[in-house]
XYZ file of C-alpha atoms in Angstrom:
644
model
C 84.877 63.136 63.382
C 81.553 64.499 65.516
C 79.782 61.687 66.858
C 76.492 62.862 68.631
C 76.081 62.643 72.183
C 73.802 59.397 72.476
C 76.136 57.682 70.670
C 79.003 58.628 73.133
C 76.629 57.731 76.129
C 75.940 54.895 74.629
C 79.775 53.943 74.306
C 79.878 55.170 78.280
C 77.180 53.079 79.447
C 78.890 49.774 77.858
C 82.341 49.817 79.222
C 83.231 47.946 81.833
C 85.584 50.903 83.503
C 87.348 49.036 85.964
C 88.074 46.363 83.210
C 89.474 48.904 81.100
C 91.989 49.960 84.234
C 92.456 46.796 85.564
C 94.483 45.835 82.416
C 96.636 48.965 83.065
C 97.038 48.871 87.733
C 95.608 46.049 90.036
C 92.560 47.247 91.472
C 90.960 46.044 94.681
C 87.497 46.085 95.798
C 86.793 49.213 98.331
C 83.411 49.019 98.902
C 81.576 49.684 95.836
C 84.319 51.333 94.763
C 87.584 49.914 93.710
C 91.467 51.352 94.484
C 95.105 50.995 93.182
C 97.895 53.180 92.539
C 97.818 55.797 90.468
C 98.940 54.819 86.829
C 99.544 58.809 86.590
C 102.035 59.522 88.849
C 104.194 57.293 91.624
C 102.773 56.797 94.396
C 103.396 53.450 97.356
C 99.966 54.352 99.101
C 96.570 54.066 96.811
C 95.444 57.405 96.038
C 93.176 56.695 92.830
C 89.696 54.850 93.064
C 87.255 54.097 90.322
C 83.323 54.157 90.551
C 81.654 51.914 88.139
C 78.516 53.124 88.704
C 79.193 56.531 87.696
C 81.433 55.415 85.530
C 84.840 57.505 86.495
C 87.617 57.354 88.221
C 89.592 59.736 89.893
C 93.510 60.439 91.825
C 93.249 62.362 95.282
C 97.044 62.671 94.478
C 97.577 64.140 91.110
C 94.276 65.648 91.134
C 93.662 63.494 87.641
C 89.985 62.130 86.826
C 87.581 61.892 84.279
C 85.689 58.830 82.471
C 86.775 55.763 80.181
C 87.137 58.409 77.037
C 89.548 60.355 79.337
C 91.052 57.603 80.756
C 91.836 56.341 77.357
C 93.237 59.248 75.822
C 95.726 60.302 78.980
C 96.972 56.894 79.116
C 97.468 55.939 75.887
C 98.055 59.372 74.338
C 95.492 59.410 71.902
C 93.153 62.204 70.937
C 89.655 62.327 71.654
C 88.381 60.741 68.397
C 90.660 58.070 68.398
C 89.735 57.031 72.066
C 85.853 57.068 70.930
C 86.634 54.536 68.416
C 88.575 52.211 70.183
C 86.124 51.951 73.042
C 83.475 51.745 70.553
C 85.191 48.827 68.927
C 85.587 47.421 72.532
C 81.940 47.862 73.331
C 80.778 46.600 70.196
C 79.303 50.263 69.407
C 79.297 51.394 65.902
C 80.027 54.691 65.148
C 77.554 56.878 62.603
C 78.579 57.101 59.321
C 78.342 60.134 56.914
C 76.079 60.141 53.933
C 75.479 56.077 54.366
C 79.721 55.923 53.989
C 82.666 56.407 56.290
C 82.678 58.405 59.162
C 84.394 61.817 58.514
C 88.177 61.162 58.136
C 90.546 63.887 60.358
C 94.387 65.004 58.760
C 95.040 61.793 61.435
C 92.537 59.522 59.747
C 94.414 60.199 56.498
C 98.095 59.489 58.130
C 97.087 56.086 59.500
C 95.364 55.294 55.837
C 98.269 56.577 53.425
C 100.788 54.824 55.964
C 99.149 51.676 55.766
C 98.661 51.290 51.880
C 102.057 52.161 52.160
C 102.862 49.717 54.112
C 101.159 46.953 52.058
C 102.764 48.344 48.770
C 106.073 47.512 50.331
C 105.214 43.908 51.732
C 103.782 43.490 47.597
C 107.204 44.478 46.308
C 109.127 42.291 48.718
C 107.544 39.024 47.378
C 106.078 39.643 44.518
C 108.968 41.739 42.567
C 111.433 39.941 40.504
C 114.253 42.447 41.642
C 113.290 41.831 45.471
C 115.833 38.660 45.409
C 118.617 40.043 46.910
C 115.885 41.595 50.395
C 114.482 37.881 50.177
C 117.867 36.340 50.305
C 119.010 38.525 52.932
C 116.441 37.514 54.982
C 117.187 33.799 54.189
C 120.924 34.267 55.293
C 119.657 36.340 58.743
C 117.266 33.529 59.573
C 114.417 35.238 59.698
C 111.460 32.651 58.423
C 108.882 33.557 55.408
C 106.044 33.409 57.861
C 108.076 35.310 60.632
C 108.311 38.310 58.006
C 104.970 38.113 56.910
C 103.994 38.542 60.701
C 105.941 41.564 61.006
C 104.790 43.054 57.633
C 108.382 43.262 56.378
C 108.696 44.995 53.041
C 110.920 46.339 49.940
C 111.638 49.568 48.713
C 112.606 49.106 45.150
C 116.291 51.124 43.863
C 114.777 53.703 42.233
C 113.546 57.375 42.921
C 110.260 57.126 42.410
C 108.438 53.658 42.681
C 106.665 54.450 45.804
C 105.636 58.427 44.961
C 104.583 56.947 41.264
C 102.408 54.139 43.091
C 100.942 56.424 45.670
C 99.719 59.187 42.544
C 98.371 56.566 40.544
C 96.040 56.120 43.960
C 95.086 59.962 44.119
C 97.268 60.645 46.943
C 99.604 63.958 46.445
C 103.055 64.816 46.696
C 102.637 67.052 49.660
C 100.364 64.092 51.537
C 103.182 61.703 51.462
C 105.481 64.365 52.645
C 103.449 65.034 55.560
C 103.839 61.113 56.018
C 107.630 61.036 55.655
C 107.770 59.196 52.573
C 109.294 61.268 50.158
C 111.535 64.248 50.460
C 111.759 66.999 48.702
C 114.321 67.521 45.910
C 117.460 69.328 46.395
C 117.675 70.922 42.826
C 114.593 72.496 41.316
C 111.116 71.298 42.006
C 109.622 67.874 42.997
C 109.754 64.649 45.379
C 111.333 61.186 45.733
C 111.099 58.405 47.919
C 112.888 58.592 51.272
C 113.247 55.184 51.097
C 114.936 53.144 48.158
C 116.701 49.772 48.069
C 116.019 49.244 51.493
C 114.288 45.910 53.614
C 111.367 48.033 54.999
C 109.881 47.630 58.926
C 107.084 49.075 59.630
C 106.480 50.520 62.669
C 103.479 50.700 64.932
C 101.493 52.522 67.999
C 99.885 50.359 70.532
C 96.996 49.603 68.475
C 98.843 48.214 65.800
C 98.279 50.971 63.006
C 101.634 51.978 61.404
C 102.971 54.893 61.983
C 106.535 55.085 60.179
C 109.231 52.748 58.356
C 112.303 51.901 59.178
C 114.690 50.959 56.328
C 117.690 48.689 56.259
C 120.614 48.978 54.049
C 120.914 45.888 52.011
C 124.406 46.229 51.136
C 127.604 48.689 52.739
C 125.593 52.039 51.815
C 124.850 54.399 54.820
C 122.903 54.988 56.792
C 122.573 51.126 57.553
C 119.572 52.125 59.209
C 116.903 55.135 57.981
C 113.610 55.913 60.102
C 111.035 57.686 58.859
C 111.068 61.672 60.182
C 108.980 62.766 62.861
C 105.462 63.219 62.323
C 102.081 64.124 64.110
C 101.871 59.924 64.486
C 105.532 59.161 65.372
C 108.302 60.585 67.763
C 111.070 58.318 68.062
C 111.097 59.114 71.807
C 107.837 57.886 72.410
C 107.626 54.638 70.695
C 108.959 51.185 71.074
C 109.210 48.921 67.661
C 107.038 45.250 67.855
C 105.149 47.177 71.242
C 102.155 46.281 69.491
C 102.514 43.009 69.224
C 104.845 42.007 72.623
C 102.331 44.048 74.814
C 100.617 41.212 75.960
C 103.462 38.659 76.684
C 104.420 41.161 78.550
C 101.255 41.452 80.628
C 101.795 37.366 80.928
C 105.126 37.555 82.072
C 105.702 41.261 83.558
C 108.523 41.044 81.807
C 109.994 43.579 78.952
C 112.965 42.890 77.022
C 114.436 45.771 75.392
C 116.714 45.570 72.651
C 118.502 47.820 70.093
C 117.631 46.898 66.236
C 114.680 45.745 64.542
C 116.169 42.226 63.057
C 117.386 41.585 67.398
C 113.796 42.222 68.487
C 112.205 39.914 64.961
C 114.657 37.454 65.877
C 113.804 37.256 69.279
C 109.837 36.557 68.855
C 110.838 34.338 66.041
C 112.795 32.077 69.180
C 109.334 32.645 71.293
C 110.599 35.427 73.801
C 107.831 37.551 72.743
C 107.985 40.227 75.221
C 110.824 42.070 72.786
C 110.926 45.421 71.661
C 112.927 47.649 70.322
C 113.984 51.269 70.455
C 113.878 53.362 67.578
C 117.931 54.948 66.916
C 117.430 57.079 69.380
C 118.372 57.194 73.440
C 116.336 55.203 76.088
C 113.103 58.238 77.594
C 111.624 58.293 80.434
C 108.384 58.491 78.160
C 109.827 55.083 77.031
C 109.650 53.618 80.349
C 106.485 54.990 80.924
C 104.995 52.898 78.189
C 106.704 49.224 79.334
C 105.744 50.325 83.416
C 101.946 50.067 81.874
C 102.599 45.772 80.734
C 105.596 45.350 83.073
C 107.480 44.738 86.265
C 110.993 44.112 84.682
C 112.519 45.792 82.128
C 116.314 44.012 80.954
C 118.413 45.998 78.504
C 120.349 44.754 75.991
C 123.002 46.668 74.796
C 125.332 45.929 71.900
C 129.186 45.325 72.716
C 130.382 47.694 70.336
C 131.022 51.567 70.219
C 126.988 52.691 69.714
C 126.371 50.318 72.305
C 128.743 51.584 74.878
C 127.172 54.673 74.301
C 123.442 53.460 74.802
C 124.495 51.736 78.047
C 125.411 54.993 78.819
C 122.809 57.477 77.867
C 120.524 54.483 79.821
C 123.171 55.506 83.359
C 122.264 59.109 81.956
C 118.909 58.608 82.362
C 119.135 56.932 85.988
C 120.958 59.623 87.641
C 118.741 62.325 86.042
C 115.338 60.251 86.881
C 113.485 62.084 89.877
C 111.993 58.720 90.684
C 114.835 56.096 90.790
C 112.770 53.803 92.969
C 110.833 52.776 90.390
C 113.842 50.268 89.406
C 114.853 49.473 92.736
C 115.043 46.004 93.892
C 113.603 45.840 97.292
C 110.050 45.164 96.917
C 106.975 45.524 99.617
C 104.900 42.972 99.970
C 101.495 44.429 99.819
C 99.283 43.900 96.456
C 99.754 47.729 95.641
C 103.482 48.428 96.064
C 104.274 48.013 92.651
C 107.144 50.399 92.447
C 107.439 50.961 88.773
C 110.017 49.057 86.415
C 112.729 47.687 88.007
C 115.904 48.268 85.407
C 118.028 45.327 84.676
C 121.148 44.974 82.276
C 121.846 41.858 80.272
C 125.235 41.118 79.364
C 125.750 39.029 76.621
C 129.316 36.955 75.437
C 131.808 38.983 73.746
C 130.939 39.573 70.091
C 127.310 38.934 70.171
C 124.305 40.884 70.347
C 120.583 39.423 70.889
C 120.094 37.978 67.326
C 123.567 36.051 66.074
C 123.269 34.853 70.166
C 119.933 33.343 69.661
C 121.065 31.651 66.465
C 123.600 29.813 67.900
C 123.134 29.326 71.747
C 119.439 28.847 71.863
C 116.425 30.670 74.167
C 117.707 28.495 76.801
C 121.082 30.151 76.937
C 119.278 33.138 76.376
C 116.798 33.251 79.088
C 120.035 32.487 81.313
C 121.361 35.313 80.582
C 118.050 37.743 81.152
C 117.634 35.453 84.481
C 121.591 36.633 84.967
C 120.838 40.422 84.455
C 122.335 42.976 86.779
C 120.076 46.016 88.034
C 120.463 48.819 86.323
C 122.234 51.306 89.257
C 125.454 48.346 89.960
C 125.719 47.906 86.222
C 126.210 52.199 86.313
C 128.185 52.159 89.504
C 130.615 49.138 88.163
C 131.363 51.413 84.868
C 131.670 54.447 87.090
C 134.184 52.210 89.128
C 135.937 50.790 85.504
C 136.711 54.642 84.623
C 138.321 55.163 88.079
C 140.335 52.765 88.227
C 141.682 53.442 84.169
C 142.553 56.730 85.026
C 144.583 55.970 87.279
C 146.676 57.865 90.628
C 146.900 60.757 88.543
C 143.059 60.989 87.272
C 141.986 63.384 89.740
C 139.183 64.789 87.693
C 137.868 61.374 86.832
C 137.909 60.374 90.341
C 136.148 63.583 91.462
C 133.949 63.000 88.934
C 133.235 59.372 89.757
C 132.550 60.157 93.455
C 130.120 63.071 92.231
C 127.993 60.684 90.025
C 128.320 57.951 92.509
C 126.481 60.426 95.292
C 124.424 61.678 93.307
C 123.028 58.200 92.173
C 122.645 57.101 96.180
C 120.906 60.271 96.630
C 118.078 58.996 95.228
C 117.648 55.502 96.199
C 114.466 55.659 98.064
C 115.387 51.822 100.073
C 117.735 52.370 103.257
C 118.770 48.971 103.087
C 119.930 49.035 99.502
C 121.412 52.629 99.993
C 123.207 51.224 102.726
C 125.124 48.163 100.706
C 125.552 50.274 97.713
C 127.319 52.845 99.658
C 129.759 50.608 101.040
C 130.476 48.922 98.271
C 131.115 52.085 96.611
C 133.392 53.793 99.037
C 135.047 50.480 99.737
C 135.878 50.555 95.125
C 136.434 54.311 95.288
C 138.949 54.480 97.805
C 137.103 56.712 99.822
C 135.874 56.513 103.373
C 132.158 56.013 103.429
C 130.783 58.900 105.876
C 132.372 61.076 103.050
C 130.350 59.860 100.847
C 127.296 59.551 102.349
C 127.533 63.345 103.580
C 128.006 64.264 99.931
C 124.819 62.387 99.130
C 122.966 63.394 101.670
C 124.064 66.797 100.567
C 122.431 66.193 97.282
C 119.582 64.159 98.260
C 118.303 67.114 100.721
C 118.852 69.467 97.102
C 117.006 67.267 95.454
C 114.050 67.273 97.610
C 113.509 70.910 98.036
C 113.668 70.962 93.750
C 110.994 67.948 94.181
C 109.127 70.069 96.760
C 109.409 73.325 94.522
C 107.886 71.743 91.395
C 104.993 70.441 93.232
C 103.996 73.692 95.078
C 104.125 74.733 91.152
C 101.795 72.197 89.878
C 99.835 72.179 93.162
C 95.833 72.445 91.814
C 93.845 75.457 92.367
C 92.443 76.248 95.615
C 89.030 74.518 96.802
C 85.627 75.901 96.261
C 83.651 76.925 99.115
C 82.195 74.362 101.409
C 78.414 75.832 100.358
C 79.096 76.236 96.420
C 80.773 72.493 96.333
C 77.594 70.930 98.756
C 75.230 72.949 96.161
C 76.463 71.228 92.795
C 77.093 67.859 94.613
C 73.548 67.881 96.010
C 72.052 68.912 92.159
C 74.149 65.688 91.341
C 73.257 63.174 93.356
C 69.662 64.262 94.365
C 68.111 64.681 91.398
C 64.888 66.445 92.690
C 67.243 69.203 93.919
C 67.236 70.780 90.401
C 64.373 72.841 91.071
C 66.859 74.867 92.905
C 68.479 75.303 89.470
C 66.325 78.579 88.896
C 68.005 79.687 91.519
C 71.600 79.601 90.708
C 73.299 81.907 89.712
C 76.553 80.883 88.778
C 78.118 84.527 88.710
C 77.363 84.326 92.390
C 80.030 81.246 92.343
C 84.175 82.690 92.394
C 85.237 79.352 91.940
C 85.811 79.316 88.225
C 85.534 75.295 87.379
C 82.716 74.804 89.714
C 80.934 78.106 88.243
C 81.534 75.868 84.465
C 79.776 73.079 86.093
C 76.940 74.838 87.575
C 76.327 76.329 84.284
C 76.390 73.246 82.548
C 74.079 71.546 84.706
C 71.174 74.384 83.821
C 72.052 74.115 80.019
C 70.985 70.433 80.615
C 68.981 70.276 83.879
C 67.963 66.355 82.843
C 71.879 64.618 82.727
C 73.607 62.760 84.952
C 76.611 62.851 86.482
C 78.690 60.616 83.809
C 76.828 62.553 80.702
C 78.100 65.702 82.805
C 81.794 64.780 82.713
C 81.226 64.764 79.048
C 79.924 68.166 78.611
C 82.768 69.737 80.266
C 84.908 71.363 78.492
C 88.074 71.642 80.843
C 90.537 69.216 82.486
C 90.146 71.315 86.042
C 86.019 70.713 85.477
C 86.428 67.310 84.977
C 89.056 66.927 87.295
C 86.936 68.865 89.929
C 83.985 67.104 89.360
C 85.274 63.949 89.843
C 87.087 64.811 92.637
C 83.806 65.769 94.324
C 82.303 62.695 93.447
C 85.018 60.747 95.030
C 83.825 62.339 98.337
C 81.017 59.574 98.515
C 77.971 62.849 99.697
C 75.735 61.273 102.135
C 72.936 62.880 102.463
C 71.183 61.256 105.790
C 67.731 63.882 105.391
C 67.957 64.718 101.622
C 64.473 67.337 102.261
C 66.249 69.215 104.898
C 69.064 69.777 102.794
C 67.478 71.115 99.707
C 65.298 73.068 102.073
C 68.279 74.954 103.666
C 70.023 75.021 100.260
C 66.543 76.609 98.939
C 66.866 79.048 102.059
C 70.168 80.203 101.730
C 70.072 80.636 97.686
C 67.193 83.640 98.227
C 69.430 84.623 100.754
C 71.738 85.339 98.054
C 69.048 86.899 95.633
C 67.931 89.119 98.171
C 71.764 90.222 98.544
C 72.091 90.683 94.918
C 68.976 92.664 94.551
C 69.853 94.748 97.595
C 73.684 95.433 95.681
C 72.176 96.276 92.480
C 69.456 98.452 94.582
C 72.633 100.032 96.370
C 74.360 101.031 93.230
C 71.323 102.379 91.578
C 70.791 104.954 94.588
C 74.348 106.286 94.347
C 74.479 106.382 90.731
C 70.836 108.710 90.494
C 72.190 110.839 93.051
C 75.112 111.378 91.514
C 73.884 112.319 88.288
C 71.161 113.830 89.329
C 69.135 112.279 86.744
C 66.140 110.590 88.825
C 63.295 112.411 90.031
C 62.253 112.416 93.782
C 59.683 109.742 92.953
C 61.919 107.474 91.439
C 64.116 107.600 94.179
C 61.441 107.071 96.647
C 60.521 104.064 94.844
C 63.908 102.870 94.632
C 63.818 102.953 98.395
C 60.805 101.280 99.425
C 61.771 98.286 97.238
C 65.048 98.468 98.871
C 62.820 98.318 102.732
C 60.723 95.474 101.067
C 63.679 93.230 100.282
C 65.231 93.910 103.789
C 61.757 93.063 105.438
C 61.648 89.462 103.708
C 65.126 89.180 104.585
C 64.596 90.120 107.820
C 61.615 87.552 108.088
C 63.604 84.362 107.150
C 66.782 85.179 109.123
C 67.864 86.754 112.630
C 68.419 90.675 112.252
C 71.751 91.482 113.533
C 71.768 91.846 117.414
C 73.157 95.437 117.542
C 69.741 96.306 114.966
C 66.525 96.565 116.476
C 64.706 97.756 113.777
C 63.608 96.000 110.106
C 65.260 98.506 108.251
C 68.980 98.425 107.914
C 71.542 101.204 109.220
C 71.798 104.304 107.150
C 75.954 103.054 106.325
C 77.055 99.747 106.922
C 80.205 98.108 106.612
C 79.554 94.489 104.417
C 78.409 92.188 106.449
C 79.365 88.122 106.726
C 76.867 86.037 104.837
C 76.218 82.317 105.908
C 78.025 80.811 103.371
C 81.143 82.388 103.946
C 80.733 85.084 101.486
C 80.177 88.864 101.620
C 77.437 90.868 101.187
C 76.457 94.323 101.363
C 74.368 96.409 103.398
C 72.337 98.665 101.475
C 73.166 102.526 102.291
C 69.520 104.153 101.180
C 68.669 107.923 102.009
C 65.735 108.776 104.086
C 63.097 109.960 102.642
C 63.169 113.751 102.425
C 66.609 113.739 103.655
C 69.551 115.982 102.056
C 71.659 114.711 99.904
C-alpha cells in the first residue's frame, strides 16, 4: 500500500504522540517536553523524552527515536503499512483508495483476509451444522456459555478432508494461498491439499489488534494431538504471541495485572468467571519476547502451571528462562518509590490444589478462591530456588552431582539479583537449605555476577551507536531545522563535504525538499541511524540566543569550505597537467592565477597564517587545520616561468 505523503502528514499532525506513549510508559511533564523510561530497553533513570510539538520522541540510552509511525511499528512489531492504518483509524484519517475501491492489498493484507473468512466459516459450522453436536455438547459439559464462545469466535472443523479447502475454492482463493496460511497441508501421496484441521473445536487466535492470525484445534475425542496450532507463518510465531492478548490487554492496563495460563479452554474459562486479564501461551515455552509483550499492560505477571508432567516441565523451562534472563530485576520484588521505577514484570507463581488446573478450579471453588490463590502467589526466583532445594534434598548424601549442580544454579540465579537486600535473604536462606556455608556461596556468585557483567559490558561496546558528527556539521543541519530562514545556506552545502554518513543523508534530504519541517523530515529518511540521529539532535533543545549571527558565521565558514574545495580540485589539476604534459603554458598560467584569486578572497575574510606574510600561499604546504575541525589543503602551484 503507497499512501502519498500529505496523507501521512496529515495522519502525523493528528496524533496526540504522548497519548499514544502514555498508554505504553508513564510520562511526566519536563518542560514542554515530557519523560519516562524507556519502553525499549531497561533502564531505573528516565532516558527517553517525547516532543509533541515536533511530534517525536527519542532514548538518549538506546539511541532509539523516530515519530508516532515509528513508534508504532517498533513497539508493536508491525510493518510500516500496518502502523499507517492503525493511526489513521485512531486519527480518524482515511486512507486513499485505488480506482474508487480498496486500498492496494500487500501478501499481509491477503493473510489477515483469508484467515478471517476462515475464521467465520468455522464459527458457521459450529452452530449452524447438524454434525457440530458433539463440539456443541462438549462445550456444554466444559461450561463454557453460548455467548462466552461466540465472544471468543470459537469454531468447528468438520471430519472430513476437504470441507474447509472446498469452501475456500468455491471463494476464489487457491490451494497454495491457504497453504501459505496454514490451513491445509500438502498430501503425502501424489498431488494435492487437505485441511490441517478436521474434527476439531477451532480457537482462533489473534495479534494485538484483534485480527486472527492462526487456529488452534482441539481434539474432541482421545485422538492426538489433543491440541494442533496452526504452523508458523509471516503473521504468527508461537514465541511471540499470547492467546485472548487481544482482548485481556486492557484489564490488564486496569489492574497491572497479567495472568498467564497454559490452554485455551483455562484462559476462556477464566474471562468467562470475570478475571479478564488471562492469557494464554501457545504449546510452546514461556520467551522473553513473551514477557516483553505483558511488561507493555502490566506490573505482575502470575503463572499458572499445570500439576502434571507438561506442567512440571513448563514451570521449568519458566526457572530456565530466569537464570538465563540478563535482566532478572525486572521481576524482583523490591520496588522504588519514585513514579518512574517501574522495574519491568515482577514474576509470580500460582499454585493451585492438587489435581486442578485454572479451569475445573474455577468451576468448583469460585473467583474468590481463585483470586486467593493469585493474591497467594510466590515470586518467581523462591518458587525456582525451592525446586532447586526439592532436587537436593531427593538425591540424597550420595547426589553429589545434583548438589553441585544445585549450588551452581543457585549462584548463578543470586548473581543477578540487582536488590542487595533481597540478595542478601535469598542467600541465606539458600546456604542455610543447601547445607553450605554462605560466604561460599556468595564468592561463587560473585564469581559469576562479575562474568556476567563484563559479557553485559562486551555486548554493549558491540551495539554502542556510531561515533558523533562534528560539532560544526551537527550545529549546520540543526540550525537549517529550527531556523527556517537559514536554508538559503542550503546552496551552500555540500554534503560530500560532510564524513558523517547519516547526517550527510539528512543534509541531502533537506535540499531535495528545502520547504519541510522537521517531523515531515523524519519521514523522508530512509534509515533507522537518520532517524535515530535526527531525533537525537532534536532532543538537544538548540538555542539559538542571536539566530543572524549564527547563520552569518555558518554563511562564513561554508565559503570557507568552497574556497578549500576549489583550491583541492585547483591543486590536483596542476599536478595532473604537469604530469602528462598535456596543458599548454597558458593553461597552466591560468590555472594559477585562479588558484592566487581564490587564496586572495580567502585571505580577505580570514587571518593569513602568522608564519605567512604574503597573500599568496607557500610554494609546499603541509594541510593545514580548518575551523571546523577538518582538513584542508594548501595549494602547491608553480611559479610562473619556473622549471618543472
Amino acid at each position: 500500500m503507497i499512501v502519498p505523503q500529505d496523507v501521512l502528514d496529515e495522519i502525523r499532525s493528528r496524533v496526540d504522540l504522548v497519548d499514544l506513549i502514555s498508554g505504553v510508559v508513564p510520562l511526566k511533564r519536563a518542560g514542554e517536553r515530557w519523560k519516562g523510561l524507556c519502553p525499549f530497553h531497561q533502564e531505573k533513570t528516565p532516558s527517553f523524552t517525547v516532543n509533541p510539538k515536533l511530534g517525536i520522541f527519542h532514548c538518549f540510552g538506546c539511541h532509539t527515536g523516530g515519530d508516532a509511525f515509528e513508534f508504532l511499528r517498533r513497539h508493536d512489531r508491525l510493518d510500516f503499512p500496518e502502523a499507517v492504518r492503525v493511526l489513521a483509524e485512531r486519527t480518524g484519517v482515511l486512507l486513499p483508495a485505488k480506482d474508487g475501491g480498496r486500498p492496494a492489498a500487500g501478501p499481509r493484507d491477503g493473510l489477515h483476509a483469508l484467515l478471517d473468512w476462515a475464521a467465520h466459516r468455522f464459527e458457521a459450522w459450529l452452530w449452524e451444522r447438524p454434525d457440530a453436536e458433539r463440539p456443541r455438547r462438549y462445550l456444554a459439559e466444559r461450561g463454557i456459555a453460548v455467548d462466552t464462545a461466540r465472544a471468543f469466535r470459537l469454531g468447528y472443523a468438520p471430519e472430513g478432508w476437504d470441507h474447509l479447502l472446498g469452501a475456500a475454492r468455491a471463494e476464489g482463493y487457491t490451494a497454495d494461498s491457504l497453504l501459505g496460511a496454514g490451513l491445509v497441508l500438502p498430501r503425502q501421496t501424489g498431488t494435492g491439499h487437505y485441511d490441517r484441521f478436521r474434527g476439531r473445536l477451532v480457537f482462533p487466535i489473534a495479534d494485538t489488534q484483534g485480527r486472527v492470525i492462526a487456529f488452534g484445534g482441539r481434539a474432541l475425542g482421545p485422538e492426538e494431538p489433543k491440541y494442533l496450532n496452526s504452523p508458523e507463518t509471516a503473521l504468527y510465531q508461537k514465541g511471540q504471541t499470547l492467546y485472548a492478548l487481544h482482548v485481556a490487554k486492557d484489564s490488564m492496563g486496569t489492574s497491572r495485572r497479567a495472568l498467564l495460563v497454559e490452554g485455551y479452554i483455562d484462559c476462556v474459562m477464566a474471562h468467562q468467571a470475570g478475571v479478564r486479564d488471562t492469557v494464554a501461551v501457545l504449546g510452546t515455552a514461556l520467551t522473553p519476547h513473551h514477557l516483553g509483550l505483558l511488561r507493555r499492560y502490566a506490573d505482575d505477571a502470575i503463572l499458572f502451571f499445570d500439576a502434571d508432567r507438561a506442567g512440571a516441565e513448563a514451570a521449568r523451562r519458566a526457572e530456565d528462562l530466569l537464570e538465563q534472563s540478563a535482566a532478572p530485576h525486572w521481576w524482583a520484588l523490591s520496588r522504588r518509590s519514585d513514579t518512574f521505577a517501574r522495574p519491568g514484570l515482577r514474576l509470580r507463581v500460582a499454585t493451585l490444589p492438587a489435581g486442578h488446573d485454572p479451569d475445573t478450579f474455577l468451576r468448583e471453588a469460585g473467583r474468590e478462591a481463585f483470586e486467593a490463590c493469585c493474591q497467594a502467589a510466590r515470586p518467581l526466583l523462591l518458587y525456582a530456588l525451592d525446586r532447586i532445594f526439592t532436587e537436593v534434598d531427593s538425591a540424597g548424601v550420595g547426589g553429589l552431582a545434583a548438589r553441585a549442580t544445585g549450588i551452581a544454579r543457585v549462584a548463578r540465579m543470586l548473581a543477578k539479583v540487582q536488590d542487595a537486600d533481597e540478595a542478601i535473604e535469598l542467600g541465606r536462606e539458600a546456604a542455610r537449605r543447601l547445607g553450605i556455608d554462605a560466604s561460599d556461596l556468595w564468592l561463587q556468585a560473585q564469581r559469576l555476577g562479575a562474568t556476567l557483567r563484563t559479557e553485559s559490558a562486551t555486548a554493549r561496546a558491540s551495539s554502542a551507536p556510531p561515533p558523533p558528527p562534528g560539532s560544526f556539521d551537527r550545529d549546520l543541519v540543526l540550525l537549517l531545522i529550527d531556523h527556517p530562514p537559514a536554508r538559503a545556506l542550503l546552496p551552500l552545502v555540500d554534503p560530500r563535504d560532510v564524513g558523517h554518513a547519516a547526517l550527510r543523508q539528512i543534509l541531502e534530504t533537506l535540499q531535495a525538499h528545502p520547504e519541510i519541517g522537521a517531523d515531515a523530515l523524519l519521514s523522508r529518511l530512509s534509515g533507522d541511524a537518520e532517524r535515530g540521529l535526527l531525533t537525537r539532535l532534536l532532543a538537544e533543545e538548540p538555542s539559538w540566543p542571536d539566530p543572524a549571527g549564527v547563520v552569518a558565521d555558518i554563511r562564513r565558514r561554508l565559503e570557507e569550505r568552497q574556497r578549500r574545495r576549489r583550491i583541492r580540485t585547483l591543486t590536483r589539476a596542476v599536478a595532473e597537467a604537469e604530469a602528462e604534459g598535456a596543458v599548454g603554458p597558458d593553461r597552466l598560467v591560468a590555472i594559477q592565477d585562479e588558484a592566487r584569486r581564490v587564496w586572495a578572497t580567502r585571505a580577505s575574510t580570514s587571518s593569513p597564517p602568522a608564519a605567512s606574510t604574503s597573500a599568496e600561499p607557500p610554494h609546499r604546504s603541509r594541510p593545514t587545520s580548518t575551523p571546523d575541525g577538518q582538513d584542508g589543503e594548501a595549494l602547491a602551484t608553480p611559479r610562473p616561468g619556473s622549471p618543472r
